[in-house]
């Protein structure tokens, strides 16, 4: 869980994703995660990619009441491409196609792996900020 949480915070920083339905606590494993999901009414499935007993990434599926169910991808930076491709292909092949899937993920990260798994860009947002000193 510690690795997944760190990867989620790196990929989905709070200052950029405040408007998303991501509740990192509801993806937590164990009793605290179960309790969080129960209290928030969140329904999730999670899959992990490993190699030689080493965690490469985790993909979380979250049921929503909107048009599409949501996927949250958390990977180690070194294994992002391989983990993303394996996890997304697995989900595409094993989940029911009754509802569309959406994946919010930073632009240009794991782009080839995501597209190889059958996903295509739908909306690309570029986050910008500016620092300024207020006039006195």
mmCIF file with all atom_site columns, C-alpha atoms in Angstrom, residues 4-81:
data_model
loop_
_atom_site.group_PDB
_atom_site.id
_atom_site.type_symbol
_atom_site.label_atom_id
_atom_site.label_alt_id
_atom_site.label_comp_id
_atom_site.label_asym_id
_atom_site.label_entity_id
_atom_site.label_seq_id
_atom_site.pdbx_PDB_ins_code
_atom_site.Cartn_x
_atom_site.Cartn_y
_atom_site.Cartn_z
_atom_site.occupancy
_atom_site.B_iso_or_equiv
_atom_site.pdbx_formal_charge
_atom_site.auth_seq_id
_atom_site.auth_comp_id
_atom_site.auth_asym_id
_atom_site.auth_atom_id
_atom_site.pdbx_PDB_model_num
ATOM 1  C CA . UNK A 1 4  ? 0.822   2.490   -4.348  1.00 0.00 ? 4  UNK A CA 1
ATOM 2  C CA . UNK A 1 5  ? -0.029  5.551   -2.232  1.00 0.00 ? 5  UNK A CA 1
ATOM 3  C CA . UNK A 1 6  ? 3.278   7.249   -3.111  1.00 0.00 ? 6  UNK A CA 1
ATOM 4  C CA . UNK A 1 7  ? 2.766   6.551   -6.823  1.00 0.00 ? 7  UNK A CA 1
ATOM 5  C CA . UNK A 1 8  ? -0.824  7.822   -6.677  1.00 0.00 ? 8  UNK A CA 1
ATOM 6  C CA . UNK A 1 9  ? 0.285   11.055  -5.009  1.00 0.00 ? 9  UNK A CA 1
ATOM 7  C CA . UNK A 1 10 ? 3.016   11.496  -7.658  1.00 0.00 ? 10 UNK A CA 1
ATOM 8  C CA . UNK A 1 11 ? 0.636   10.863  -10.556 1.00 0.00 ? 11 UNK A CA 1
ATOM 9  C CA . UNK A 1 12 ? -2.418  12.603  -9.102  1.00 0.00 ? 12 UNK A CA 1
ATOM 10 C CA . UNK A 1 13 ? -1.167  15.503  -6.922  1.00 0.00 ? 13 UNK A CA 1
ATOM 11 C CA . UNK A 1 14 ? -3.932  17.069  -4.865  1.00 0.00 ? 14 UNK A CA 1
ATOM 12 C CA . UNK A 1 15 ? -3.329  20.583  -6.178  1.00 0.00 ? 15 UNK A CA 1
ATOM 13 C CA . UNK A 1 16 ? -4.069  19.350  -9.725  1.00 0.00 ? 16 UNK A CA 1
ATOM 14 C CA . UNK A 1 17 ? -6.755  16.738  -9.135  1.00 0.00 ? 17 UNK A CA 1
ATOM 15 C CA . UNK A 1 18 ? -9.035  18.377  -6.595  1.00 0.00 ? 18 UNK A CA 1
ATOM 16 C CA . UNK A 1 19 ? -11.908 18.122  -9.076  1.00 0.00 ? 19 UNK A CA 1
ATOM 17 C CA . UNK A 1 20 ? -11.532 14.372  -9.736  1.00 0.00 ? 20 UNK A CA 1
ATOM 18 C CA . UNK A 1 21 ? -13.435 11.632  -7.925  1.00 0.00 ? 21 UNK A CA 1
ATOM 19 C CA . UNK A 1 22 ? -10.190 10.144  -6.634  1.00 0.00 ? 22 UNK A CA 1
ATOM 20 C CA . UNK A 1 23 ? -10.204 9.334   -2.931  1.00 0.00 ? 23 UNK A CA 1
ATOM 21 C CA . UNK A 1 24 ? -6.815  7.744   -2.284  1.00 0.00 ? 24 UNK A CA 1
ATOM 22 C CA . UNK A 1 25 ? -7.972  6.397   1.087   1.00 0.00 ? 25 UNK A CA 1
ATOM 23 C CA . UNK A 1 26 ? -10.673 4.302   -0.598  1.00 0.00 ? 26 UNK A CA 1
ATOM 24 C CA . UNK A 1 27 ? -7.972  2.460   -2.580  1.00 0.00 ? 27 UNK A CA 1
ATOM 25 C CA . UNK A 1 28 ? -6.091  1.452   0.559   1.00 0.00 ? 28 UNK A CA 1
ATOM 26 C CA . UNK A 1 29 ? -5.797  -2.248  1.324   1.00 0.00 ? 29 UNK A CA 1
ATOM 27 C CA . UNK A 1 30 ? -6.823  -3.857  4.590   1.00 0.00 ? 30 UNK A CA 1
ATOM 28 C CA . UNK A 1 31 ? -9.380  -2.922  7.203   1.00 0.00 ? 31 UNK A CA 1
ATOM 29 C CA . UNK A 1 32 ? -8.925  0.853   6.851   1.00 0.00 ? 32 UNK A CA 1
ATOM 30 C CA . UNK A 1 33 ? -9.561  0.655   3.122   1.00 0.00 ? 33 UNK A CA 1
ATOM 31 C CA . UNK A 1 34 ? -12.643 -1.496  3.636   1.00 0.00 ? 34 UNK A CA 1
ATOM 32 C CA . UNK A 1 35 ? -13.955 0.970   6.199   1.00 0.00 ? 35 UNK A CA 1
ATOM 33 C CA . UNK A 1 36 ? -13.263 3.964   3.939   1.00 0.00 ? 36 UNK A CA 1
ATOM 34 C CA . UNK A 1 37 ? -15.047 2.312   0.987   1.00 0.00 ? 37 UNK A CA 1
ATOM 35 C CA . UNK A 1 38 ? -18.013 1.389   3.196   1.00 0.00 ? 38 UNK A CA 1
ATOM 36 C CA . UNK A 1 39 ? -18.369 4.917   4.593   1.00 0.00 ? 39 UNK A CA 1
ATOM 37 C CA . UNK A 1 40 ? -18.076 6.612   1.187   1.00 0.00 ? 40 UNK A CA 1
ATOM 38 C CA . UNK A 1 41 ? -20.069 4.059   -0.796  1.00 0.00 ? 41 UNK A CA 1
ATOM 39 C CA . UNK A 1 42 ? -17.114 3.461   -3.092  1.00 0.00 ? 42 UNK A CA 1
ATOM 40 C CA . UNK A 1 43 ? -16.868 0.205   -5.042  1.00 0.00 ? 43 UNK A CA 1
ATOM 41 C CA . UNK A 1 44 ? -13.425 -0.723  -6.405  1.00 0.00 ? 44 UNK A CA 1
ATOM 42 C CA . UNK A 1 45 ? -11.444 -3.627  -7.856  1.00 0.00 ? 45 UNK A CA 1
ATOM 43 C CA . UNK A 1 46 ? -7.649  -3.565  -7.973  1.00 0.00 ? 46 UNK A CA 1
ATOM 44 C CA . UNK A 1 47 ? -4.992  -5.482  -9.882  1.00 0.00 ? 47 UNK A CA 1
ATOM 45 C CA . UNK A 1 48 ? -1.250  -5.436  -9.442  1.00 0.00 ? 48 UNK A CA 1
ATOM 46 C CA . UNK A 1 49 ? 1.627   -6.092  -11.828 1.00 0.00 ? 49 UNK A CA 1
ATOM 47 C CA . UNK A 1 50 ? 4.688   -7.789  -10.390 1.00 0.00 ? 50 UNK A CA 1
ATOM 48 C CA . UNK A 1 51 ? 7.970   -9.156  -11.674 1.00 0.00 ? 51 UNK A CA 1
ATOM 49 C CA . UNK A 1 52 ? 10.188  -11.440 -9.582  1.00 0.00 ? 52 UNK A CA 1
ATOM 50 C CA . UNK A 1 53 ? 8.050   -10.658 -6.524  1.00 0.00 ? 53 UNK A CA 1
ATOM 51 C CA . UNK A 1 54 ? 8.615   -6.908  -7.047  1.00 0.00 ? 54 UNK A CA 1
ATOM 52 C CA . UNK A 1 55 ? 5.597   -4.592  -7.370  1.00 0.00 ? 55 UNK A CA 1
ATOM 53 C CA . UNK A 1 56 ? 5.614   -2.657  -10.651 1.00 0.00 ? 56 UNK A CA 1
ATOM 54 C CA . UNK A 1 57 ? 2.197   -1.019  -10.516 1.00 0.00 ? 57 UNK A CA 1
ATOM 55 C CA . UNK A 1 58 ? -1.424  -1.136  -9.449  1.00 0.00 ? 58 UNK A CA 1
ATOM 56 C CA . UNK A 1 59 ? -4.563  -0.409  -11.452 1.00 0.00 ? 59 UNK A CA 1
ATOM 57 C CA . UNK A 1 60 ? -7.764  0.470   -9.619  1.00 0.00 ? 60 UNK A CA 1
ATOM 58 C CA . UNK A 1 61 ? -11.237 0.322   -11.167 1.00 0.00 ? 61 UNK A CA 1
ATOM 59 C CA . UNK A 1 62 ? -13.857 2.523   -9.530  1.00 0.00 ? 62 UNK A CA 1
ATOM 60 C CA . UNK A 1 63 ? -17.567 2.288   -10.225 1.00 0.00 ? 63 UNK A CA 1
ATOM 61 C CA . UNK A 1 64 ? -19.189 5.670   -10.787 1.00 0.00 ? 64 UNK A CA 1
ATOM 62 C CA . UNK A 1 65 ? -22.669 7.008   -11.367 1.00 0.00 ? 65 UNK A CA 1
ATOM 63 C CA . UNK A 1 66 ? -21.454 9.015   -14.365 1.00 0.00 ? 66 UNK A CA 1
ATOM 64 C CA . UNK A 1 67 ? -21.132 7.932   -17.990 1.00 0.00 ? 67 UNK A CA 1
ATOM 65 C CA . UNK A 1 68 ? -17.975 5.836   -17.518 1.00 0.00 ? 68 UNK A CA 1
ATOM 66 C CA . UNK A 1 69 ? -16.265 3.899   -14.760 1.00 0.00 ? 69 UNK A CA 1
ATOM 67 C CA . UNK A 1 70 ? -12.859 5.257   -13.767 1.00 0.00 ? 70 UNK A CA 1
ATOM 68 C CA . UNK A 1 71 ? -9.411  3.696   -13.776 1.00 0.00 ? 71 UNK A CA 1
ATOM 69 C CA . UNK A 1 72 ? -6.590  4.975   -11.559 1.00 0.00 ? 72 UNK A CA 1
ATOM 70 C CA . UNK A 1 73 ? -3.092  3.895   -12.561 1.00 0.00 ? 73 UNK A CA 1
ATOM 71 C CA . UNK A 1 74 ? -0.189  3.944   -10.107 1.00 0.00 ? 74 UNK A CA 1
ATOM 72 C CA . UNK A 1 75 ? 3.218   2.663   -11.232 1.00 0.00 ? 75 UNK A CA 1
ATOM 73 C CA . UNK A 1 76 ? 6.841   2.929   -10.324 1.00 0.00 ? 76 UNK A CA 1
ATOM 74 C CA . UNK A 1 77 ? 8.482   5.518   -12.586 1.00 0.00 ? 77 UNK A CA 1
ATOM 75 C CA . UNK A 1 78 ? 10.980  2.915   -13.828 1.00 0.00 ? 78 UNK A CA 1
ATOM 76 C CA . UNK A 1 79 ? 8.278   0.388   -14.791 1.00 0.00 ? 79 UNK A CA 1
ATOM 77 C CA . UNK A 1 80 ? 5.560   2.754   -15.965 1.00 0.00 ? 80 UNK A CA 1
ATOM 78 C CA . UNK A 1 81 ? 5.347   1.613   -19.598 1.00 0.00 ? 81 UNK A CA 1
#
